[in-house]
PDB file of C-alpha atoms in Angstrom:
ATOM      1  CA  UNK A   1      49.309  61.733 104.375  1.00 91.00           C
ATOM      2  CA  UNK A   2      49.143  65.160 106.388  1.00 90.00           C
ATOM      3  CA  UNK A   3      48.066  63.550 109.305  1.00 94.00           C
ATOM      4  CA  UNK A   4      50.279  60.331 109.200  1.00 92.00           C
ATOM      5  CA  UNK A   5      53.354  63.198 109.300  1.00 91.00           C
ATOM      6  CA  UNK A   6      51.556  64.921 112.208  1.00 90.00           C
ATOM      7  CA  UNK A   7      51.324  61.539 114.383  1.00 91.00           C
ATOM      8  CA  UNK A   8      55.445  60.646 113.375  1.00 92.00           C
ATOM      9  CA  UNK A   9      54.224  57.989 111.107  1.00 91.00           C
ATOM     10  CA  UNK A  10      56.897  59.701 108.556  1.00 91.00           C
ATOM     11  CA  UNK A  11      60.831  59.457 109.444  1.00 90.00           C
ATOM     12  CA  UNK A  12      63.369  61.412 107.164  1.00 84.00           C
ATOM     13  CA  UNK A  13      60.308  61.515 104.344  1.00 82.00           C
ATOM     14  CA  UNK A  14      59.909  57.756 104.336  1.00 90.00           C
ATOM     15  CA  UNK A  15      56.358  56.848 105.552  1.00 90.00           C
ATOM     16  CA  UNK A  16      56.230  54.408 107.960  1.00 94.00           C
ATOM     17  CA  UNK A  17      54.675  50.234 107.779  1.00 93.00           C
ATOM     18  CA  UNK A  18      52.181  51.576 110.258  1.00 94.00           C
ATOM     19  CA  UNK A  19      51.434  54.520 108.301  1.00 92.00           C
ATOM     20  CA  UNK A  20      50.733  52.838 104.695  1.00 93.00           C
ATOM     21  CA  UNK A  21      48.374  50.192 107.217  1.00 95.00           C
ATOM     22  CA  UNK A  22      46.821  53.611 108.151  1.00 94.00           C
ATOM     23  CA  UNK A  23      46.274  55.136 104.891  1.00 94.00           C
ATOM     24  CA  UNK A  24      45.069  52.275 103.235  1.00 93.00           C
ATOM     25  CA  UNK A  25      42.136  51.263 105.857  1.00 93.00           C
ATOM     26  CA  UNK A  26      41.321  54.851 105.779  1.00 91.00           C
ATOM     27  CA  UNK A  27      41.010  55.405 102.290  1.00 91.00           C
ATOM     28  CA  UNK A  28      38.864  51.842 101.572  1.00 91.00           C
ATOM     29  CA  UNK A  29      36.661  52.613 104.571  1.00 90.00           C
ATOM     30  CA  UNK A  30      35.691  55.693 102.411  1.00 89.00           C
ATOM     31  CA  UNK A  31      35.666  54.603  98.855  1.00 88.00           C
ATOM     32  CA  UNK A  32      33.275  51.990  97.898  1.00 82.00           C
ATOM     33  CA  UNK A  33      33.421  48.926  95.760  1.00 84.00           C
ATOM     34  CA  UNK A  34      37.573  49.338  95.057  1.00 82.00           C
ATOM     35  CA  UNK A  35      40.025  48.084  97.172  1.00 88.00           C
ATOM     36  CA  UNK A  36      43.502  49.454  97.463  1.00 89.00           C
ATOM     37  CA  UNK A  37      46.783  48.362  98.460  1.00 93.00           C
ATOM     38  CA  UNK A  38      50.107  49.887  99.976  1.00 91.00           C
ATOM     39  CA  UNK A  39      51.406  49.693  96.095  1.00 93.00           C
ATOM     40  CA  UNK A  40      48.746  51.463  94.899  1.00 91.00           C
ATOM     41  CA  UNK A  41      49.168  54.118  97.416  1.00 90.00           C
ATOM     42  CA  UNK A  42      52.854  54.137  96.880  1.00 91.00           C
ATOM     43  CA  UNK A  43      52.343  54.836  93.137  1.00 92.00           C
ATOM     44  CA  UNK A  44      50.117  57.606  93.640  1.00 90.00           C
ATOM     45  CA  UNK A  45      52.667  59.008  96.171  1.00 89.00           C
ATOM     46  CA  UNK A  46      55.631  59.070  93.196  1.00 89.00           C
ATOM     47  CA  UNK A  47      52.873  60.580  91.176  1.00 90.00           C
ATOM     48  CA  UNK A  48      52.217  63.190  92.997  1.00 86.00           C
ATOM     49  CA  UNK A  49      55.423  63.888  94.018  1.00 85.00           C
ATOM     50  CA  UNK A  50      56.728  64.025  90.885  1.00 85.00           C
ATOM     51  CA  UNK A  51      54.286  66.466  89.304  1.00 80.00           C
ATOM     52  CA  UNK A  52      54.808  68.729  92.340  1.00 80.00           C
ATOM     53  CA  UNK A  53      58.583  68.738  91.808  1.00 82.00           C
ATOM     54  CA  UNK A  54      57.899  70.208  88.442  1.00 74.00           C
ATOM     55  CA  UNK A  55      55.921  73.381  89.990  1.00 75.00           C
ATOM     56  CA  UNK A  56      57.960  73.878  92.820  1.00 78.00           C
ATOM     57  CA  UNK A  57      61.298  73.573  91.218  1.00 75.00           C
ATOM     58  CA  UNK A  58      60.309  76.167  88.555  1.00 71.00           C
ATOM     59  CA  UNK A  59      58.685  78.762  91.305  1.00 71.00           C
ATOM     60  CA  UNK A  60      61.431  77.961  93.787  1.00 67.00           C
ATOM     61  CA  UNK A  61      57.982  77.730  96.478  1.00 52.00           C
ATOM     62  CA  UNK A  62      56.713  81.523  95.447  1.00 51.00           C
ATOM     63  CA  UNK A  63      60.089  82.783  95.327  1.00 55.00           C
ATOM     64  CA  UNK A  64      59.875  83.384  91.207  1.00 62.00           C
ATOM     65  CA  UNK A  65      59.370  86.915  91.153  1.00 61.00           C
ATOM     66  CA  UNK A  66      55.618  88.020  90.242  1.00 65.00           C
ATOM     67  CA  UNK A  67      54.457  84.657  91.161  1.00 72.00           C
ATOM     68  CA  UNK A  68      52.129  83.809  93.987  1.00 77.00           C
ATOM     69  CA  UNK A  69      49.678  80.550  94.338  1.00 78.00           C
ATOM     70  CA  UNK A  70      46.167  81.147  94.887  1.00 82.00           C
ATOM     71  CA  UNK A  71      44.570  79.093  97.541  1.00 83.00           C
ATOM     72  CA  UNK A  72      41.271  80.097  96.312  1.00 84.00           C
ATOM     73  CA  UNK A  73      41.683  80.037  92.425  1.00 86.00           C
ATOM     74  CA  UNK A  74      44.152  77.022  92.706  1.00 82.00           C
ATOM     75  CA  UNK A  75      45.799  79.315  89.932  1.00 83.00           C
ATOM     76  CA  UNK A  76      49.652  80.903  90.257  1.00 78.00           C
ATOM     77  CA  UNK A  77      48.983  85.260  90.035  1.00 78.00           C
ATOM     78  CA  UNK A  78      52.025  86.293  87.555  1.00 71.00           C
ATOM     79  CA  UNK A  79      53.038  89.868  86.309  1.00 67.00           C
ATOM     80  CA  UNK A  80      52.232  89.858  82.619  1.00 61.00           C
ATOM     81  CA  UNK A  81      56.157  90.385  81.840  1.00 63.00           C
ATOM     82  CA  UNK A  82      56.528  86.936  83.965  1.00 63.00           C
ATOM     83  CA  UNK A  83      59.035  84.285  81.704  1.00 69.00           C
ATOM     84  CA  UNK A  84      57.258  82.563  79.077  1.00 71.00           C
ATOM     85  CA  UNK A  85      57.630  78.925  80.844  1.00 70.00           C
ATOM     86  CA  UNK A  86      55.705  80.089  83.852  1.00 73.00           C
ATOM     87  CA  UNK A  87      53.092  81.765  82.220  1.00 75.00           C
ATOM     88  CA  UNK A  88      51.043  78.809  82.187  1.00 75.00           C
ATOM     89  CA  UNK A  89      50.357  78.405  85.535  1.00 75.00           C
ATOM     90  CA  UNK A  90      47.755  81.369  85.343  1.00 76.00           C
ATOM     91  CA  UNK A  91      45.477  78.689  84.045  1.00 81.00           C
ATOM     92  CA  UNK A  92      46.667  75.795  84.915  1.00 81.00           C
ATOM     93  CA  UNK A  93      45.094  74.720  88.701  1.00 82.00           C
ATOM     94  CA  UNK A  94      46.940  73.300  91.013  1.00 81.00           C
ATOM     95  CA  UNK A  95      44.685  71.935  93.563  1.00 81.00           C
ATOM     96  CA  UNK A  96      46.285  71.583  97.001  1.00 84.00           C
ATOM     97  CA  UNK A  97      49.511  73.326  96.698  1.00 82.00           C
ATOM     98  CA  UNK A  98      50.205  73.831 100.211  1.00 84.00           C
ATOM     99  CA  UNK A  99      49.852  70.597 101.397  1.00 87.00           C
ATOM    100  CA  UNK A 100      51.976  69.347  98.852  1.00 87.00           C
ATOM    101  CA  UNK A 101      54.428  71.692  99.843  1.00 84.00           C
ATOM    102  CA  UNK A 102      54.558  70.860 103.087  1.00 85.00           C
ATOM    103  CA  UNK A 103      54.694  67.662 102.222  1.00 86.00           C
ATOM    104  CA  UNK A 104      57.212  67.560  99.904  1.00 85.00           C
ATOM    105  CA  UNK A 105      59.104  70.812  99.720  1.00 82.00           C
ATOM    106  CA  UNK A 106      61.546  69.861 102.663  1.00 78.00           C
ATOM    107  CA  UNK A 107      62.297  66.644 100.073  1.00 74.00           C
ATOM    108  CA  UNK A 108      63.354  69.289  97.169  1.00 69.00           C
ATOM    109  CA  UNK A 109      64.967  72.237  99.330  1.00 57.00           C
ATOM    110  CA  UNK A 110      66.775  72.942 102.411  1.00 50.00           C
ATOM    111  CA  UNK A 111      66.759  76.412 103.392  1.00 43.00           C
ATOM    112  CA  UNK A 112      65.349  79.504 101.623  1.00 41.00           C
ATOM    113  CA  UNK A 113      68.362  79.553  99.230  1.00 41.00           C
ATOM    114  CA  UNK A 114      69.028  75.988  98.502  1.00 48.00           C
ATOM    115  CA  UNK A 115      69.366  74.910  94.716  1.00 52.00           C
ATOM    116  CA  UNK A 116      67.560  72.552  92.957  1.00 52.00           C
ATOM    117  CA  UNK A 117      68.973  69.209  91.662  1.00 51.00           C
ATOM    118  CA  UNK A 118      69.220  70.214  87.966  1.00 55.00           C
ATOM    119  CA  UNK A 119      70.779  73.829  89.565  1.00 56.00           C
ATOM    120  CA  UNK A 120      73.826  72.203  91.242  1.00 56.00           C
ATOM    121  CA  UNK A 121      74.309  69.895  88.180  1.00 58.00           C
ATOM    122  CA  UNK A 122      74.518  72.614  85.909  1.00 59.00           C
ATOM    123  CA  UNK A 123      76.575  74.341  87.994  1.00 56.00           C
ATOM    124  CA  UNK A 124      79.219  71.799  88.428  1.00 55.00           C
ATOM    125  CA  UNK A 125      78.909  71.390  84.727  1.00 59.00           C
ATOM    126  CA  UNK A 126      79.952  74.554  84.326  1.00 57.00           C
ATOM    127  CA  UNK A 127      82.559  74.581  86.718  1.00 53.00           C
ATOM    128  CA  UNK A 128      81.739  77.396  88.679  1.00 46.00           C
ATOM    129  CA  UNK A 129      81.436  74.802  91.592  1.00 44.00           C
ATOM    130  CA  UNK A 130      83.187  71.991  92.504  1.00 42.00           C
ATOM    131  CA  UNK A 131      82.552  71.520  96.019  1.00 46.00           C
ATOM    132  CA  UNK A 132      79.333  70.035  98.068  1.00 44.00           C
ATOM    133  CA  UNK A 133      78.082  71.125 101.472  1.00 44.00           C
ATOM    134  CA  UNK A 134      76.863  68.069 102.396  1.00 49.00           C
ATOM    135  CA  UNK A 135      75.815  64.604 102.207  1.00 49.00           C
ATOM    136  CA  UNK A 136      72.430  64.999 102.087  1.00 52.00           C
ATOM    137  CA  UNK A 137      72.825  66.856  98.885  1.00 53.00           C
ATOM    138  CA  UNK A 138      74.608  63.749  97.021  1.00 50.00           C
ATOM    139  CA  UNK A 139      71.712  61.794  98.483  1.00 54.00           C
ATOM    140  CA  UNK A 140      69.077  64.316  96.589  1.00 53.00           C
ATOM    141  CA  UNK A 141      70.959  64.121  93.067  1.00 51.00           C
ATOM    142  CA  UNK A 142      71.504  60.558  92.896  1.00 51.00           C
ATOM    143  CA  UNK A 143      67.679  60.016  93.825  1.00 53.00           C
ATOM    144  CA  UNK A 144      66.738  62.783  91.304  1.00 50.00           C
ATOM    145  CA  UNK A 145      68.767  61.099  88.831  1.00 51.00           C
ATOM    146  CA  UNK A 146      70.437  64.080  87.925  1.00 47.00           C
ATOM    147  CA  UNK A 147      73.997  63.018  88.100  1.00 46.00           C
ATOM    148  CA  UNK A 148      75.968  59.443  88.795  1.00 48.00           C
ATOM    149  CA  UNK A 149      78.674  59.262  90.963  1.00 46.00           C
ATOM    150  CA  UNK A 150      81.091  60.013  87.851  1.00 45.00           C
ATOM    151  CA  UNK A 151      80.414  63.676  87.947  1.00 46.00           C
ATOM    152  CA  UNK A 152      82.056  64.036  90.714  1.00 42.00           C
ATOM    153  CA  UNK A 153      85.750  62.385  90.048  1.00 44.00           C
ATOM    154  CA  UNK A 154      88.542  64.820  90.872  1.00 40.00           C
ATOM    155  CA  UNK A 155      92.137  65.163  91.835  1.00 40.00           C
ATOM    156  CA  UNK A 156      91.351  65.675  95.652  1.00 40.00           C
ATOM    157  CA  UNK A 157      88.822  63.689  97.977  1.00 39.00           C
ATOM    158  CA  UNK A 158      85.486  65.965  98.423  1.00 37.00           C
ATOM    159  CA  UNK A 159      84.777  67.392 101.898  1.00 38.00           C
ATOM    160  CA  UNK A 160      81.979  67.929 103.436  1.00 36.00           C
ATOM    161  CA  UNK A 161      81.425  70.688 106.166  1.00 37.00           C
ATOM    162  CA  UNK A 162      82.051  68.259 109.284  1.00 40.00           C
ATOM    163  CA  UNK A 163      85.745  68.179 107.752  1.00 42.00           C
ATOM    164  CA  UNK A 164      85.348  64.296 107.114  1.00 40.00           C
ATOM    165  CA  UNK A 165      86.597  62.604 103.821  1.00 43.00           C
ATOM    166  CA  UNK A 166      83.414  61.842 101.213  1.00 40.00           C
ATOM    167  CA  UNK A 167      83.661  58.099  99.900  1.00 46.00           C
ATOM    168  CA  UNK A 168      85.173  57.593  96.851  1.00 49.00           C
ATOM    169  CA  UNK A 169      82.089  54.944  96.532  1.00 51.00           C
ATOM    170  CA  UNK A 170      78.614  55.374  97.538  1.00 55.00           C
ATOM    171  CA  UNK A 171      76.236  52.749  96.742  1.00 58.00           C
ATOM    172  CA  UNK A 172      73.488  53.087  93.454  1.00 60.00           C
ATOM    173  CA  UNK A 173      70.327  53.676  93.263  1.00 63.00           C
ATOM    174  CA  UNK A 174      69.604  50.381  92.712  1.00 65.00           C
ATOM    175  CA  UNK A 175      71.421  49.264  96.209  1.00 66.00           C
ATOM    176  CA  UNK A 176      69.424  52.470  98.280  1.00 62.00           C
ATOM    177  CA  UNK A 177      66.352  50.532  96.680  1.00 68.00           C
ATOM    178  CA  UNK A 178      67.151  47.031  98.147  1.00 67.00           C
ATOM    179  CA  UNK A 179      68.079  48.328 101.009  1.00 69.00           C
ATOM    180  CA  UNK A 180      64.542  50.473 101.739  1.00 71.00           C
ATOM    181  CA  UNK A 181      63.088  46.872 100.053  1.00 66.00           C
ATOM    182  CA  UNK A 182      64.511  45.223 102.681  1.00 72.00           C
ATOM    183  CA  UNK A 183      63.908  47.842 105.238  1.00 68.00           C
ATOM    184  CA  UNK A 184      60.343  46.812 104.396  1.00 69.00           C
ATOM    185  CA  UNK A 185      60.127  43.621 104.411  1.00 70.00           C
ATOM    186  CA  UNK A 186      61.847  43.542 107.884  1.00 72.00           C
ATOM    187  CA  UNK A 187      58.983  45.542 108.852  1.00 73.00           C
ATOM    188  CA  UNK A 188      56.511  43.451 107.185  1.00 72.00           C
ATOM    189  CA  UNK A 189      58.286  40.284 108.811  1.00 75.00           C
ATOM    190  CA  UNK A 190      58.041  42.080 112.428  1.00 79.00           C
ATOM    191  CA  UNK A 191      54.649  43.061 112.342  1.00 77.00           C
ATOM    192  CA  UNK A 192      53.885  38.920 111.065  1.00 79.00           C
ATOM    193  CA  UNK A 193      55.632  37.717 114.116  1.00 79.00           C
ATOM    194  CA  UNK A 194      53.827  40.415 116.084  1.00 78.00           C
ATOM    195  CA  UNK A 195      50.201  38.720 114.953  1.00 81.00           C
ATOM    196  CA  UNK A 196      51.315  35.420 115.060  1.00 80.00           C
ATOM    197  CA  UNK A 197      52.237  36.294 118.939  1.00 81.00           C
ATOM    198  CA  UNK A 198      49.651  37.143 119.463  1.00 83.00           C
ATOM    199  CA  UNK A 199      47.032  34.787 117.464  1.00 84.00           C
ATOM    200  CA  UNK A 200      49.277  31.763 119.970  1.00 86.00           C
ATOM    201  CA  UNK A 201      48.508  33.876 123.028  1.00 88.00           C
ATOM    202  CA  UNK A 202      44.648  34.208 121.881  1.00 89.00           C
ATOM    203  CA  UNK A 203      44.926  30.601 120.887  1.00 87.00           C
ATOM    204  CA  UNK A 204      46.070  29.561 124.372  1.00 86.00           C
ATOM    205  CA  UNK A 205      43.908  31.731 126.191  1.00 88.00           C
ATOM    206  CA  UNK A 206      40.910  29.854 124.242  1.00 89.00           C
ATOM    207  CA  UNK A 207      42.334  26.434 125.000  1.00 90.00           C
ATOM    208  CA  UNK A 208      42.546  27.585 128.582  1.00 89.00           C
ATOM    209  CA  UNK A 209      39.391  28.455 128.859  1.00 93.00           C
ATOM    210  CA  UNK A 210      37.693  25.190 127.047  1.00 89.00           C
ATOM    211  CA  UNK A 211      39.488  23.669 129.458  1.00 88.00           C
ATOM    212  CA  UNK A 212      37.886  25.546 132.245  1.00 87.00           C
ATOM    213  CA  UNK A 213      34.555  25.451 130.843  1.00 89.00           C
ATOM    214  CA  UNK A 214      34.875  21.378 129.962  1.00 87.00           C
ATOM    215  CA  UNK A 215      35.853  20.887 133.877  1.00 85.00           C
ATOM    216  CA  UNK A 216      32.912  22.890 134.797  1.00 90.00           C
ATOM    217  CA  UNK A 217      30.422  20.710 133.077  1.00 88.00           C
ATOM    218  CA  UNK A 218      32.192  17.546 134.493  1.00 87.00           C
ATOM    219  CA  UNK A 219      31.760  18.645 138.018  1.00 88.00           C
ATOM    220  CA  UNK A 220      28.175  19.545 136.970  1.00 90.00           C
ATOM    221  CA  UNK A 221      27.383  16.229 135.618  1.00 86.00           C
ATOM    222  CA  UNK A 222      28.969  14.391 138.667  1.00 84.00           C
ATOM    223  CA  UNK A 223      26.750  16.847 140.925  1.00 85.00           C
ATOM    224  CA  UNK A 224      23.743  16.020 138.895  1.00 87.00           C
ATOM    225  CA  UNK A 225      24.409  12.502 139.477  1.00 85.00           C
ATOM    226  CA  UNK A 226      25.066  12.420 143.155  1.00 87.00           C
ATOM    227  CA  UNK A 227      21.603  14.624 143.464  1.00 85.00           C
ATOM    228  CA  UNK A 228      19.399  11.986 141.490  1.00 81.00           C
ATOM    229  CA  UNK A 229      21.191   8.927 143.905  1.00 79.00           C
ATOM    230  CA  UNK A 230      20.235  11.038 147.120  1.00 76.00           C
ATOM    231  CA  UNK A 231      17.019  12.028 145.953  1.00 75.00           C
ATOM    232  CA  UNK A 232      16.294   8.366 145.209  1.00 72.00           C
ATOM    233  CA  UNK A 233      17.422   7.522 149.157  1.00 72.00           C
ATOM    234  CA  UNK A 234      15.482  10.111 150.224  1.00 69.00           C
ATOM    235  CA  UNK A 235      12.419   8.696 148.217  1.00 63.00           C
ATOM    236  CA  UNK A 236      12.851   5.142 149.201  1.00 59.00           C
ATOM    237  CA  UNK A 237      13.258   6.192 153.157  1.00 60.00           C
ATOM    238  CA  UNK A 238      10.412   7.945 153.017  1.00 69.00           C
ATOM    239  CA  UNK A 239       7.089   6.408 154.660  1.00 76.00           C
ATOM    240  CA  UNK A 240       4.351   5.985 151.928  1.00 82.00           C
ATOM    241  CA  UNK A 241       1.087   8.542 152.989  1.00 87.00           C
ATOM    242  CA  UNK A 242      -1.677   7.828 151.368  1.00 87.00           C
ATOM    243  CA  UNK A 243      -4.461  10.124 150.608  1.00 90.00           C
ATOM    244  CA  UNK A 244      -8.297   9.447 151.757  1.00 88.00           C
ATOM    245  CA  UNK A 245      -9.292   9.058 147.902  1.00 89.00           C
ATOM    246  CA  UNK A 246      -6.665   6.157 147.725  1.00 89.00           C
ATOM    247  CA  UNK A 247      -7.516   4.519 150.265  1.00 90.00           C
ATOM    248  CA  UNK A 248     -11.376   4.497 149.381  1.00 87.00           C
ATOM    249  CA  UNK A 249     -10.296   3.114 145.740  1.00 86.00           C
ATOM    250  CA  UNK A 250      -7.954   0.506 147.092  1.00 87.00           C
ATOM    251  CA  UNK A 251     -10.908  -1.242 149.329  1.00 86.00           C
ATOM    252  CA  UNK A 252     -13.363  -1.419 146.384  1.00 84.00           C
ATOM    253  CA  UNK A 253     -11.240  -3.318 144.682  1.00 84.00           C
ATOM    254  CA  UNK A 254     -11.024  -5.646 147.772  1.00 85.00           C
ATOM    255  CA  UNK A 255     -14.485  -7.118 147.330  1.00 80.00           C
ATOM    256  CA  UNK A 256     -15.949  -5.405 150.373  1.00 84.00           C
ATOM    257  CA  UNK A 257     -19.575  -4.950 151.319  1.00 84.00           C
ATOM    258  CA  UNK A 258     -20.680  -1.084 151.305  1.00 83.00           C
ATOM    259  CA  UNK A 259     -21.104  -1.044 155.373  1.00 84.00           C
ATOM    260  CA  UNK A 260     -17.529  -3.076 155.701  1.00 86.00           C
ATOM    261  CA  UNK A 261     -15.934  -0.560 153.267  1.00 88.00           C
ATOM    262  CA  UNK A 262     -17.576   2.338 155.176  1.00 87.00           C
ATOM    263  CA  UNK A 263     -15.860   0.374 158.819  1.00 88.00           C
ATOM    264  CA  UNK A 264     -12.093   0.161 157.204  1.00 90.00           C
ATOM    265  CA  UNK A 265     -12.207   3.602 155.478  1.00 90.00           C
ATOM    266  CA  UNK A 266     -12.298   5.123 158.767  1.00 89.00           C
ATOM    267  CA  UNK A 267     -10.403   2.797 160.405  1.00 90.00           C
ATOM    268  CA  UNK A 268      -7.383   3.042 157.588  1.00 90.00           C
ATOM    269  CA  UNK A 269      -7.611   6.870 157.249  1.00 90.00           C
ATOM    270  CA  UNK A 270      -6.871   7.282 160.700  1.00 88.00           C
ATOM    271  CA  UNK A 271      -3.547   4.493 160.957  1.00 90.00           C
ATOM    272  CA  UNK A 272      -1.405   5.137 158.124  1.00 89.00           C
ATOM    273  CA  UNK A 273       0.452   2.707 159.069  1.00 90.00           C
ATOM    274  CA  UNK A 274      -1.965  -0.145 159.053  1.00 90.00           C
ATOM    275  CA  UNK A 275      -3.053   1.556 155.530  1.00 90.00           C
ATOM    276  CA  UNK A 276       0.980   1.239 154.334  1.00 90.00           C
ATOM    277  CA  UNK A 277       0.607  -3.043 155.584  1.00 90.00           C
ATOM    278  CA  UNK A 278      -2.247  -3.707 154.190  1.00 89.00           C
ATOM    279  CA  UNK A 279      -1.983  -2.639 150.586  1.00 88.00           C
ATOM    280  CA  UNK A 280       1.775  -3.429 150.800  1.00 88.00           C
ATOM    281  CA  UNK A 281       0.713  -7.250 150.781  1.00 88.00           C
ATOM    282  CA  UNK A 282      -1.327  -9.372 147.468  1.00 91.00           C
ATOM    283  CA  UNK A 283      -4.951  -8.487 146.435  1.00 88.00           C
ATOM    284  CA  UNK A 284      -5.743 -11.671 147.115  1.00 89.00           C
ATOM    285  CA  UNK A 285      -4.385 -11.684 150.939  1.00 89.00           C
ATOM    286  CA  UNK A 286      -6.195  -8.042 151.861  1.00 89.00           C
ATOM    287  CA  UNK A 287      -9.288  -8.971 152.413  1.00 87.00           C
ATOM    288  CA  UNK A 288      -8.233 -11.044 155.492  1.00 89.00           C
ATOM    289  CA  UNK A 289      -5.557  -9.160 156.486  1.00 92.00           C
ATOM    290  CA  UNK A 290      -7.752  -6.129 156.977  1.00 90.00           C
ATOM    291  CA  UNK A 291     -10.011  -7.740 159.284  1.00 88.00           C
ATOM    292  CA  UNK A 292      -7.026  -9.009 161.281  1.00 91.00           C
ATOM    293  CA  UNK A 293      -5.567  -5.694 161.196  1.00 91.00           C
ATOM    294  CA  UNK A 294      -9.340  -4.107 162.536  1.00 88.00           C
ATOM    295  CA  UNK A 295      -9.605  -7.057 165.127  1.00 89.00           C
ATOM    296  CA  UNK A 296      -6.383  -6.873 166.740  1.00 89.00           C
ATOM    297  CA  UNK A 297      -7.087  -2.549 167.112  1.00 86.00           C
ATOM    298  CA  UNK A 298     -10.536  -3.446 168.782  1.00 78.00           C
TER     299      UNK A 298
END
């Protein structure tokens, strides 16, 4: 909570969307198998507050005389003619006091002599004071629940310091609670729109780039096409060269004699092209062909 107030996350003692979003991630990243929620946190927030209102409002900070907190003991030091209602804070620890403090002492106090809720209402009670300094201080009764707006009926409008007229009206507790609700929800609605910005960006960026990636392999697939039709012309305008050991297995077949195989085995692996003519043509038609072919070189 310290920290949130140390990076603004807290405005006017109101923590912030962002700062609850903080909090929470922070405190299930370090404690296993439970999962907490902004309400949870909240809860624990009233909790705290209110058991630190108790302490503070009775020691006024350290300002009851004889009293000190301990940092080390987590104990209050008190004279031993200290009032009886204190007294128990010698043994009673109260772990963290000045971080509570400075997180919630500004919410119970203003100044080094400002009064405590039940303190003013008493006082007005009593009739000793009928005046307020300032709004702020209206604001910390009605949320303490220490007084309604009825206490303060009288024959002349109250003024604050400013010199400006204090409502006859000011809205219930119930209204400032709709009003932060809403507050909330506002935020909660702003940071939804906020994602779902940005999950249609990241969704169009993604469609964007399937798009890309689908022209890419169409254009590879054409290329792969157009390579397989040229490497087929290329094959076909080639000129056939055959090697010495096909040309000696082609005339075997032929039905040569071993001297006239000897004869056109030379004669073929010298003129590839005479080799490409004669076993372009039938079996049958290569045994006369070749002697043609060997005649008309002669």
């Amino acid at each position: 909570m310290l920290t949130q107030q140390y990076e603004g996350n807290r405005v006017d003692g109101t923590f912030t969307l962002t700062a609850y979003t903080n909090m929470v991630n922070d405190l299930n990243g370090k404690i296993k198998n439970v999962t907490l929620t902004k309400s949870h946190l909240k809860n624990r927030l009233r909790t705290l507050k209110d058991h630190f209102s108790q302490c503070y409002d009775l020691f006024r900070g350290v300002g009851l005389s004889g009293f000190a907190w301990d940092p080390v003991t987590k104990l209050f030091t008190a004279d031993e003619d200290a009032r009886p209602d204190a007294v128990k804070w010698k043994t009673k620890k109260v772990f963290y006091y000045d971080k509570l403090s400075e997180l919630f002492a500004k919410d119970r106090a203003t100044g080094g002599k400002a009064e405590t809720a039940k303190e003013k209402c008493k006082k007005w009670a009593s009739g000793s004071e009928l005046g307020v300094e300032t709004i702020d201080e209206i604001d910390e009764l009605l949320n303490a629940n220490e007084v309604t707006l009825e206490n303060f009926n009288t024959e002349d409008d109250l003024q604050v310091l400013s010199g400006t007229a204090f409502p006859q009206e000011q809205p219930s507790n119930s209204s400032k609670s709709k009003c932060m609700k809403r507050k909330y929800e506002g935020e909660d609605e702003m940071e939804n729109s906020k994602g779902k910005k940005k999950k249609l960006v990241v969704e169009d960026e993604m469609a964007k780039i399937m798009s890309s990636m689908e022209h890419v392999a169409d254009a590879l697939k054409e290329g792969n096409v157009i390579l397989k039709e040229t490497n087929l012309i290329l094959e076909q305008s080639r000129q056939r060269v055959y090697s010495e050991e096909e040309i000696f297995k082609q005339l075997e077949v032929i039905g040569l004699d071993p001297e006239a195989i000897y004869s056109a085995y030379l004669f073929l692996a010298k003129n590839q092209n005479e080799a490409r003519i004669l076993f372009g043509c039938p079996l049958p038609m290569r045994k006369r062909l070749l002697e043609d072919l060997m005649r008309q070189s002669s």
